[in-house]
PDB file of C-alpha atoms in Angstrom:
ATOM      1  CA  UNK A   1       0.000   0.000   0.000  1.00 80.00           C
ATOM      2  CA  UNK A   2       1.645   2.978  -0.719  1.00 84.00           C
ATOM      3  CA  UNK A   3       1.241   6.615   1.031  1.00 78.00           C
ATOM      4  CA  UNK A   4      -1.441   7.765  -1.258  1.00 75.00           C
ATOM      5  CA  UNK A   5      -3.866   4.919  -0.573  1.00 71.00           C
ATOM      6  CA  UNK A   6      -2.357   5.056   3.568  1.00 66.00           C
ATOM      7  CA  UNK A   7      -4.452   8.200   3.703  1.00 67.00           C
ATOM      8  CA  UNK A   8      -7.059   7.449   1.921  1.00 71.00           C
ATOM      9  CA  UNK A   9      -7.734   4.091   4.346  1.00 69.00           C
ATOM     10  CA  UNK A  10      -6.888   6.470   7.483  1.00 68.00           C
ATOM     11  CA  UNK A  11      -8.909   8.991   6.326  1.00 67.00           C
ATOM     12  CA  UNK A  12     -12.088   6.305   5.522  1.00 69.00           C
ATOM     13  CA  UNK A  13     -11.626   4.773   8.799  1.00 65.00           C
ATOM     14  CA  UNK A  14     -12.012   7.768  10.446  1.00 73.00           C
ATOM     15  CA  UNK A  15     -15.197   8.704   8.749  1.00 73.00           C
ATOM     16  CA  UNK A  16     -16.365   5.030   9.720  1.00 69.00           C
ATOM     17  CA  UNK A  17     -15.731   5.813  12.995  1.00 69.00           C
ATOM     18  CA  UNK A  18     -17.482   9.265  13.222  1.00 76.00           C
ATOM     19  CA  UNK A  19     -20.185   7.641  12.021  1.00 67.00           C
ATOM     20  CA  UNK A  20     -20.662   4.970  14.800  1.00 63.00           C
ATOM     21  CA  UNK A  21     -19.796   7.695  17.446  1.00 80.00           C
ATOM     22  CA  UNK A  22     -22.881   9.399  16.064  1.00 82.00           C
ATOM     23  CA  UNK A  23     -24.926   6.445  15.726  1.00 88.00           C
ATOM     24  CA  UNK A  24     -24.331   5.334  19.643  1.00 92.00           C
ATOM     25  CA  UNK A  25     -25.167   8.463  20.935  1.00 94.00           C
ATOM     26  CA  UNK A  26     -28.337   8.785  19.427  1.00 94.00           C
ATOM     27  CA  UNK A  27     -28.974   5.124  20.837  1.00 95.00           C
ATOM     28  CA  UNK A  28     -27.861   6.547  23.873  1.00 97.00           C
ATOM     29  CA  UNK A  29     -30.163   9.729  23.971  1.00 97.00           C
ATOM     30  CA  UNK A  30     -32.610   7.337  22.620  1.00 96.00           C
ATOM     31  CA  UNK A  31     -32.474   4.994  26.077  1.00 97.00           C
ATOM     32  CA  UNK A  32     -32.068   8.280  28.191  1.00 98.00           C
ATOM     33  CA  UNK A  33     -35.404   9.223  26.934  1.00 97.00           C
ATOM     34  CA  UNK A  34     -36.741   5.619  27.736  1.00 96.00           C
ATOM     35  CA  UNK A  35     -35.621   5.626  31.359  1.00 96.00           C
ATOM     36  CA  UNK A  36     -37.664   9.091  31.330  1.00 96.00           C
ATOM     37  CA  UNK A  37     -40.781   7.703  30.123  1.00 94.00           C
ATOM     38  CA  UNK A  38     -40.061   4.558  32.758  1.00 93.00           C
ATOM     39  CA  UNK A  39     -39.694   6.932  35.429  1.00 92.00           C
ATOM     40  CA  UNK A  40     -42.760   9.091  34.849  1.00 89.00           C
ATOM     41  CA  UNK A  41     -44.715   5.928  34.188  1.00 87.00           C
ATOM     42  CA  UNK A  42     -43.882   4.371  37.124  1.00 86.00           C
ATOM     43  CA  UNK A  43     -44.506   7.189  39.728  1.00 82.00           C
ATOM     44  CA  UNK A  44     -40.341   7.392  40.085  1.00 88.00           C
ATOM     45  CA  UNK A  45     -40.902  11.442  39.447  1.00 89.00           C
ATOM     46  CA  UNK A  46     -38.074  12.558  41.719  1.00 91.00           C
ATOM     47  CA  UNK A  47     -35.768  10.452  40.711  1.00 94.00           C
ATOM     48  CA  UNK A  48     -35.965  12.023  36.932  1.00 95.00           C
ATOM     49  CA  UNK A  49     -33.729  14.855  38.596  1.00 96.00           C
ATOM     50  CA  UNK A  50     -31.639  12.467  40.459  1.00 95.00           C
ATOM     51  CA  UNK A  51     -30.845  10.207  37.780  1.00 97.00           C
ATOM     52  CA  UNK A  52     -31.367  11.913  34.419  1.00 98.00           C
ATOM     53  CA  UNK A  53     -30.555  15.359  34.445  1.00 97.00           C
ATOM     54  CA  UNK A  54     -27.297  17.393  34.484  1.00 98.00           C
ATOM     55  CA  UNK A  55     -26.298  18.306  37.510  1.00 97.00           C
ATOM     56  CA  UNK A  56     -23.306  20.293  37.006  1.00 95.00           C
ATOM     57  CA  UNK A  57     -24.957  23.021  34.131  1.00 96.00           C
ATOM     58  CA  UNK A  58     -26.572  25.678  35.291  1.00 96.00           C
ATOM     59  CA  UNK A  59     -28.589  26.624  32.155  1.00 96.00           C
ATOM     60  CA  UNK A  60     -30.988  23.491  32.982  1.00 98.00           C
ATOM     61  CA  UNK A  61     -34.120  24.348  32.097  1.00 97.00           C
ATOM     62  CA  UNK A  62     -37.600  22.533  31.962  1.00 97.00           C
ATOM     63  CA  UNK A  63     -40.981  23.676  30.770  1.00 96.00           C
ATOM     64  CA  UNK A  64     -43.670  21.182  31.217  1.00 91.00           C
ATOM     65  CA  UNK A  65     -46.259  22.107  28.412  1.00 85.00           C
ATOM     66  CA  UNK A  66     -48.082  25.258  29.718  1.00 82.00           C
ATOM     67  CA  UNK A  67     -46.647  25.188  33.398  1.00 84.00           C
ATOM     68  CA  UNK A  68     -44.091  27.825  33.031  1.00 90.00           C
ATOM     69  CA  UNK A  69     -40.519  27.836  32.553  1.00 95.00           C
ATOM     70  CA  UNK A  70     -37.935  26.890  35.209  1.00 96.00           C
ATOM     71  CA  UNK A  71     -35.197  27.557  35.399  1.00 97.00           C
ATOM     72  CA  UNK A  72     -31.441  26.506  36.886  1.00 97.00           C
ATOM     73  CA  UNK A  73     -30.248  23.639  39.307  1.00 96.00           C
ATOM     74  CA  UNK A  74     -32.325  24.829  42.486  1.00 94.00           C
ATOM     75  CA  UNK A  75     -35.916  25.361  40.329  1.00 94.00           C
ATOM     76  CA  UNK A  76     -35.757  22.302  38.119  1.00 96.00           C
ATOM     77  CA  UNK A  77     -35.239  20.042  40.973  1.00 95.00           C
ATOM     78  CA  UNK A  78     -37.916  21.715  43.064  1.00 92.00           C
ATOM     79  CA  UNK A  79     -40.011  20.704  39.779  1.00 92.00           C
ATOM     80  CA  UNK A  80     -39.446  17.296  39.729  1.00 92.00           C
ATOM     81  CA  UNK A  81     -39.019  16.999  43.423  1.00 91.00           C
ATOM     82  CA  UNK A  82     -42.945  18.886  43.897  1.00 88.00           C
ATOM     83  CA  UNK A  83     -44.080  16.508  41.286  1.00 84.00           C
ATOM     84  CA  UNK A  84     -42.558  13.257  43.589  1.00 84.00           C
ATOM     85  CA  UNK A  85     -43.713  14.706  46.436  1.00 80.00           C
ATOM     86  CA  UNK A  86     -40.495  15.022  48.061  1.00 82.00           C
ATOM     87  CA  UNK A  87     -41.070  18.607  48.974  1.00 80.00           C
ATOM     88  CA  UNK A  88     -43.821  20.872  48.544  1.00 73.00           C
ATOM     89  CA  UNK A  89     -44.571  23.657  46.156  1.00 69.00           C
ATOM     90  CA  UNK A  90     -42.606  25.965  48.850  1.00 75.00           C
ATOM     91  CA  UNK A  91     -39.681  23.631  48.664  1.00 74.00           C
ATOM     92  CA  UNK A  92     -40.144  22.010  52.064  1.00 78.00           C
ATOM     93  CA  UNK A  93     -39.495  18.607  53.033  1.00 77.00           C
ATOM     94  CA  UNK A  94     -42.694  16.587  52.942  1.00 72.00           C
ATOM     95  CA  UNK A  95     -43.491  14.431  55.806  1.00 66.00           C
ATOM     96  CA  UNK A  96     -45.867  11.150  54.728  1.00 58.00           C
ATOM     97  CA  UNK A  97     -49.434  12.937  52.778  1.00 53.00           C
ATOM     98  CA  UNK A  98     -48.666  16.564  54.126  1.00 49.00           C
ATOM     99  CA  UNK A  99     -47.572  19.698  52.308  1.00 49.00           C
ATOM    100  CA  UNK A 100     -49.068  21.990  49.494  1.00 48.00           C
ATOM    101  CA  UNK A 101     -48.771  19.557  46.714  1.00 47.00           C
ATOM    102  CA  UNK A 102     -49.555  19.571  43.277  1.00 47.00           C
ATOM    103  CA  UNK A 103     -52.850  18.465  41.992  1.00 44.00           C
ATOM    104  CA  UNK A 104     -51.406  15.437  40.007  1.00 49.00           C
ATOM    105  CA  UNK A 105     -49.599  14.040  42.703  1.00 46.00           C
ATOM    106  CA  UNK A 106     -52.446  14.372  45.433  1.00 50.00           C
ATOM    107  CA  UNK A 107     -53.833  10.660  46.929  1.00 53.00           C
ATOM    108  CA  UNK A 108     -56.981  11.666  45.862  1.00 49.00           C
ATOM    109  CA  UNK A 109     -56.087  11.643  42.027  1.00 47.00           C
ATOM    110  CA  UNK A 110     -56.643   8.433  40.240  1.00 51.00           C
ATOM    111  CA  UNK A 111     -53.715   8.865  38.143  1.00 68.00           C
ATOM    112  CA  UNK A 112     -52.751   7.143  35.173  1.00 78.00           C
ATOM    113  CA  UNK A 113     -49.736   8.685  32.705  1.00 81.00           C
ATOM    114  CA  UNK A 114     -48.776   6.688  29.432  1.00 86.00           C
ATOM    115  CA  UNK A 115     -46.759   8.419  27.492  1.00 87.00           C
ATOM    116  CA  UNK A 116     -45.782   6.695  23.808  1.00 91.00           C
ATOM    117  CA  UNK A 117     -42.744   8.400  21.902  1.00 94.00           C
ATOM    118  CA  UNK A 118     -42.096   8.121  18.848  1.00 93.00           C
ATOM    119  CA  UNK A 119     -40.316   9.585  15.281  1.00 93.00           C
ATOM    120  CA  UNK A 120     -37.214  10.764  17.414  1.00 94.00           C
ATOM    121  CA  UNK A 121     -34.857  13.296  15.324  1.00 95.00           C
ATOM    122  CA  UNK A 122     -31.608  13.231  16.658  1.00 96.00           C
ATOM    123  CA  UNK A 123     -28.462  15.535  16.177  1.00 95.00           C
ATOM    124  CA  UNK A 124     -25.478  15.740  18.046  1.00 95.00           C
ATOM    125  CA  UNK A 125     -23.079  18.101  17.793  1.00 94.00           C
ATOM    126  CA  UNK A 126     -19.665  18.126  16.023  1.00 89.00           C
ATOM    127  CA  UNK A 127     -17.479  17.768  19.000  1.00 91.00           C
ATOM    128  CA  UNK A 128     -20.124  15.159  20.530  1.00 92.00           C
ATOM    129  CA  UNK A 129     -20.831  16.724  23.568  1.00 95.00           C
ATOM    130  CA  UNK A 130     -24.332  18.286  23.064  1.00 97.00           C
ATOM    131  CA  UNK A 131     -27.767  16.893  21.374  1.00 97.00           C
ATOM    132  CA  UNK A 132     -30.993  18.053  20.533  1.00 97.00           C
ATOM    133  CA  UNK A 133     -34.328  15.939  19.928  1.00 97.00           C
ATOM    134  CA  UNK A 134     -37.571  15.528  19.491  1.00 97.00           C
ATOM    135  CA  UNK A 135     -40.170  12.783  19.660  1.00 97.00           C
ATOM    136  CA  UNK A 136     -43.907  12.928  19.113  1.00 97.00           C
ATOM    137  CA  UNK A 137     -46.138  11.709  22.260  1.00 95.00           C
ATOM    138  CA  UNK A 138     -49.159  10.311  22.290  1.00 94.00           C
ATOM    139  CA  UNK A 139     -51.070   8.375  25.125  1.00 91.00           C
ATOM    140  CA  UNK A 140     -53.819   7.909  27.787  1.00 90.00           C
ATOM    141  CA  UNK A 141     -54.314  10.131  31.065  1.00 85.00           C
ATOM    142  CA  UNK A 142     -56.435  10.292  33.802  1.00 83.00           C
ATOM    143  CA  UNK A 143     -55.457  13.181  36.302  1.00 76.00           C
ATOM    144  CA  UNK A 144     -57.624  15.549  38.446  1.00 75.00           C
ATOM    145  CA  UNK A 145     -58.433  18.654  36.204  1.00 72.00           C
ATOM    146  CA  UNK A 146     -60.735  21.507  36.491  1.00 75.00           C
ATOM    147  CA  UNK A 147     -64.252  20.390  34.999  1.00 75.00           C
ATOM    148  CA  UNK A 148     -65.509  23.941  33.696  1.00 76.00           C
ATOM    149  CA  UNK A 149     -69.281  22.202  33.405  1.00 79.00           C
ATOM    150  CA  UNK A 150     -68.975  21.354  37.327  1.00 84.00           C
ATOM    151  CA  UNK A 151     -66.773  24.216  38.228  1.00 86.00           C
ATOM    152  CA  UNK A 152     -64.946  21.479  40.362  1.00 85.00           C
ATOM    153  CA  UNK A 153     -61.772  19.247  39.950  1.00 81.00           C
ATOM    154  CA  UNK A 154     -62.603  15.457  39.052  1.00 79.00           C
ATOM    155  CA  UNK A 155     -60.533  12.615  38.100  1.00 81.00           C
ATOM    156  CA  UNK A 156     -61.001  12.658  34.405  1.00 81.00           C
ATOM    157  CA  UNK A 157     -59.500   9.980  31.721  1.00 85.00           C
ATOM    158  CA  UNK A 158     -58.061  12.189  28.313  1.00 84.00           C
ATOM    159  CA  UNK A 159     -56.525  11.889  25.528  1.00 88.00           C
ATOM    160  CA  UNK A 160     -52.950  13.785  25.253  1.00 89.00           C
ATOM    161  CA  UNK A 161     -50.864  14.276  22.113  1.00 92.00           C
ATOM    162  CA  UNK A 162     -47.484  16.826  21.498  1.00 94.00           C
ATOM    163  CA  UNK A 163     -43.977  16.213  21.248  1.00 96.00           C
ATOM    164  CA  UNK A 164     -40.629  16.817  23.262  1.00 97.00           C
ATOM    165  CA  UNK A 165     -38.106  19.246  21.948  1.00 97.00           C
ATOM    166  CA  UNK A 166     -35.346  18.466  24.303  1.00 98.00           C
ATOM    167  CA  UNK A 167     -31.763  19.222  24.382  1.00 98.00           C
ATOM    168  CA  UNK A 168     -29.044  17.039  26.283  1.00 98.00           C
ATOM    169  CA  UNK A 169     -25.261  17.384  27.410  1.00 98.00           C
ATOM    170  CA  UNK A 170     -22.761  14.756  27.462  1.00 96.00           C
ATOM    171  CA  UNK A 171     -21.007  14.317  31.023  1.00 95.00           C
ATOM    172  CA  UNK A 172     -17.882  11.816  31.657  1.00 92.00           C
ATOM    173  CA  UNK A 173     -19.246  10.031  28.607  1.00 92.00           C
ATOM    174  CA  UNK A 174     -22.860   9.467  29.522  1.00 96.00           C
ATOM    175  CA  UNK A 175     -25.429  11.515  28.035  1.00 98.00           C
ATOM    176  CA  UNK A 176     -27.848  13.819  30.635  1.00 98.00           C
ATOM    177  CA  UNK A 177     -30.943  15.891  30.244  1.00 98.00           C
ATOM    178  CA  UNK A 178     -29.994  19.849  29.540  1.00 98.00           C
ATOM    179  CA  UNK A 179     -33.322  20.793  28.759  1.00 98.00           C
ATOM    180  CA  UNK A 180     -36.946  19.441  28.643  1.00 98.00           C
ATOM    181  CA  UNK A 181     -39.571  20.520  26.347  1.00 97.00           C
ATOM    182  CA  UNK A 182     -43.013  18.371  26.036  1.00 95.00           C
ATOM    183  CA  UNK A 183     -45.141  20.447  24.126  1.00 93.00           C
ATOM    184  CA  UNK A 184     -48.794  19.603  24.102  1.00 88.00           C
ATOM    185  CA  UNK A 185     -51.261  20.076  21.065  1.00 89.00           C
ATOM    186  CA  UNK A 186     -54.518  18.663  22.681  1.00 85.00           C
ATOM    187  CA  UNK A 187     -55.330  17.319  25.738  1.00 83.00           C
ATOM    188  CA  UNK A 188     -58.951  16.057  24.971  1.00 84.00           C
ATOM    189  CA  UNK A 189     -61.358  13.926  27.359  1.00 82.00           C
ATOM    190  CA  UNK A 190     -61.580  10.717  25.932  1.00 82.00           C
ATOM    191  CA  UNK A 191     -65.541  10.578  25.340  1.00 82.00           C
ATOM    192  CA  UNK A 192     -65.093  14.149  23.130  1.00 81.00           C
ATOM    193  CA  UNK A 193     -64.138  15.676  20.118  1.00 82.00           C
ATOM    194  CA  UNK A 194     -60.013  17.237  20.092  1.00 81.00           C
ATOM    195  CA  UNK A 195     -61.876  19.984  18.141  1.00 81.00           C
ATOM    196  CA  UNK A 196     -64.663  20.531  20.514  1.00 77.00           C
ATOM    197  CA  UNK A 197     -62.382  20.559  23.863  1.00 74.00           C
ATOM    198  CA  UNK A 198     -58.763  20.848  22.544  1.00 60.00           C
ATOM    199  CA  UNK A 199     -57.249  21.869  25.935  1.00 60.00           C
ATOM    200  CA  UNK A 200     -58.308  19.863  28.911  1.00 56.00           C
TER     201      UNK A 200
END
């Protein structure tokens, strides 16, 4: 082989192996995003924070559909922590069913949350170290939501469809959560039209 076709080997191989960098990341954001949806499913809400996200950024940011936007370390983990009722919406410790908590997260709410992603878009930066994605969701809900016929909360089943547009950092090689995005289009009781009642 002489030098000519050298580099031209070197420099293939080195493509190849861009490549399969990029293609195990996006695997990697890909599972991220699956222990997520595990989590949330499965009533493991704090542990989102504790597992998932960055904890060493301080432009962490989350905005949960039409909830507001929260940001750095301190507010994103009261979010999550609120949410698995680790502390209250004042940030205090919560002691057993005390505490001002959120209304999806009270005993009272018969709560179900399936959340199906899907179509993920995936890029990664050039020097590997930062992604953005996005996924469609789609799935079943019940929750305790304000019934503007009653003028009352009730437990109501609905129908809830969006998409993430998240953006992650990579962190002593394992991929973290920088920023959180769900982004809802309709949340729609299940016995009624998405046009009729588009926002639940």
């Amino acid at each position: 082989m002489n030098e000519k076709e050298l580099l031209q080997t070197i420099a293939a191989l080195q493509k190849e192996v861009k490549r399969l960098s990029y293609a195990a990341d996006a695997v990697d954001i890909q599972n991220l995003m699956s222990r997520y949806i595990f989590y949330m499913e499965n009533g493991r809400i704090a542990e989102v924070w504790d597992d998932l996200w960055t904890h060493t950024d301080p432009d962490v940011r989350v905005e949960i559909m039409d909830s507001g936007a929260y940001l750095g370390q301190e507010h994103v983990k009261r979010v999550w922590y609120t949410m698995g009722r680790r502390v209250d919406t004042n940030g205090n410790p919560v002691q057993g069913q005390g505490g001002l908590l959120s209304n999806t997260n009270t005993d009272r709410a018969a709560l179900l949350l399936m959340l199906t992603i899907s179509s993920p878009m995936i890029e990664v930066s050039e020097d590997g170290t930062h992604a953005w994605g996005q996924w469609h969701i789609f799935g079943p809900h019940t929750n305790r939501v304000f019934d503007p016929e009653t003028k009352t909360k009730k437990d109501t089943a609905f129908w809830i469809a969006g998409k993430y547009d998240n953006e992650f950092v990579k962190e002593n090689e394992e991929w973290k959560i920088l920023k959180l995005h769900p982004i809802c289009w309709l949340r729609t009781p299940y016995h009624k039209d998405f046009l009729e009642c588009p926002g639940c």
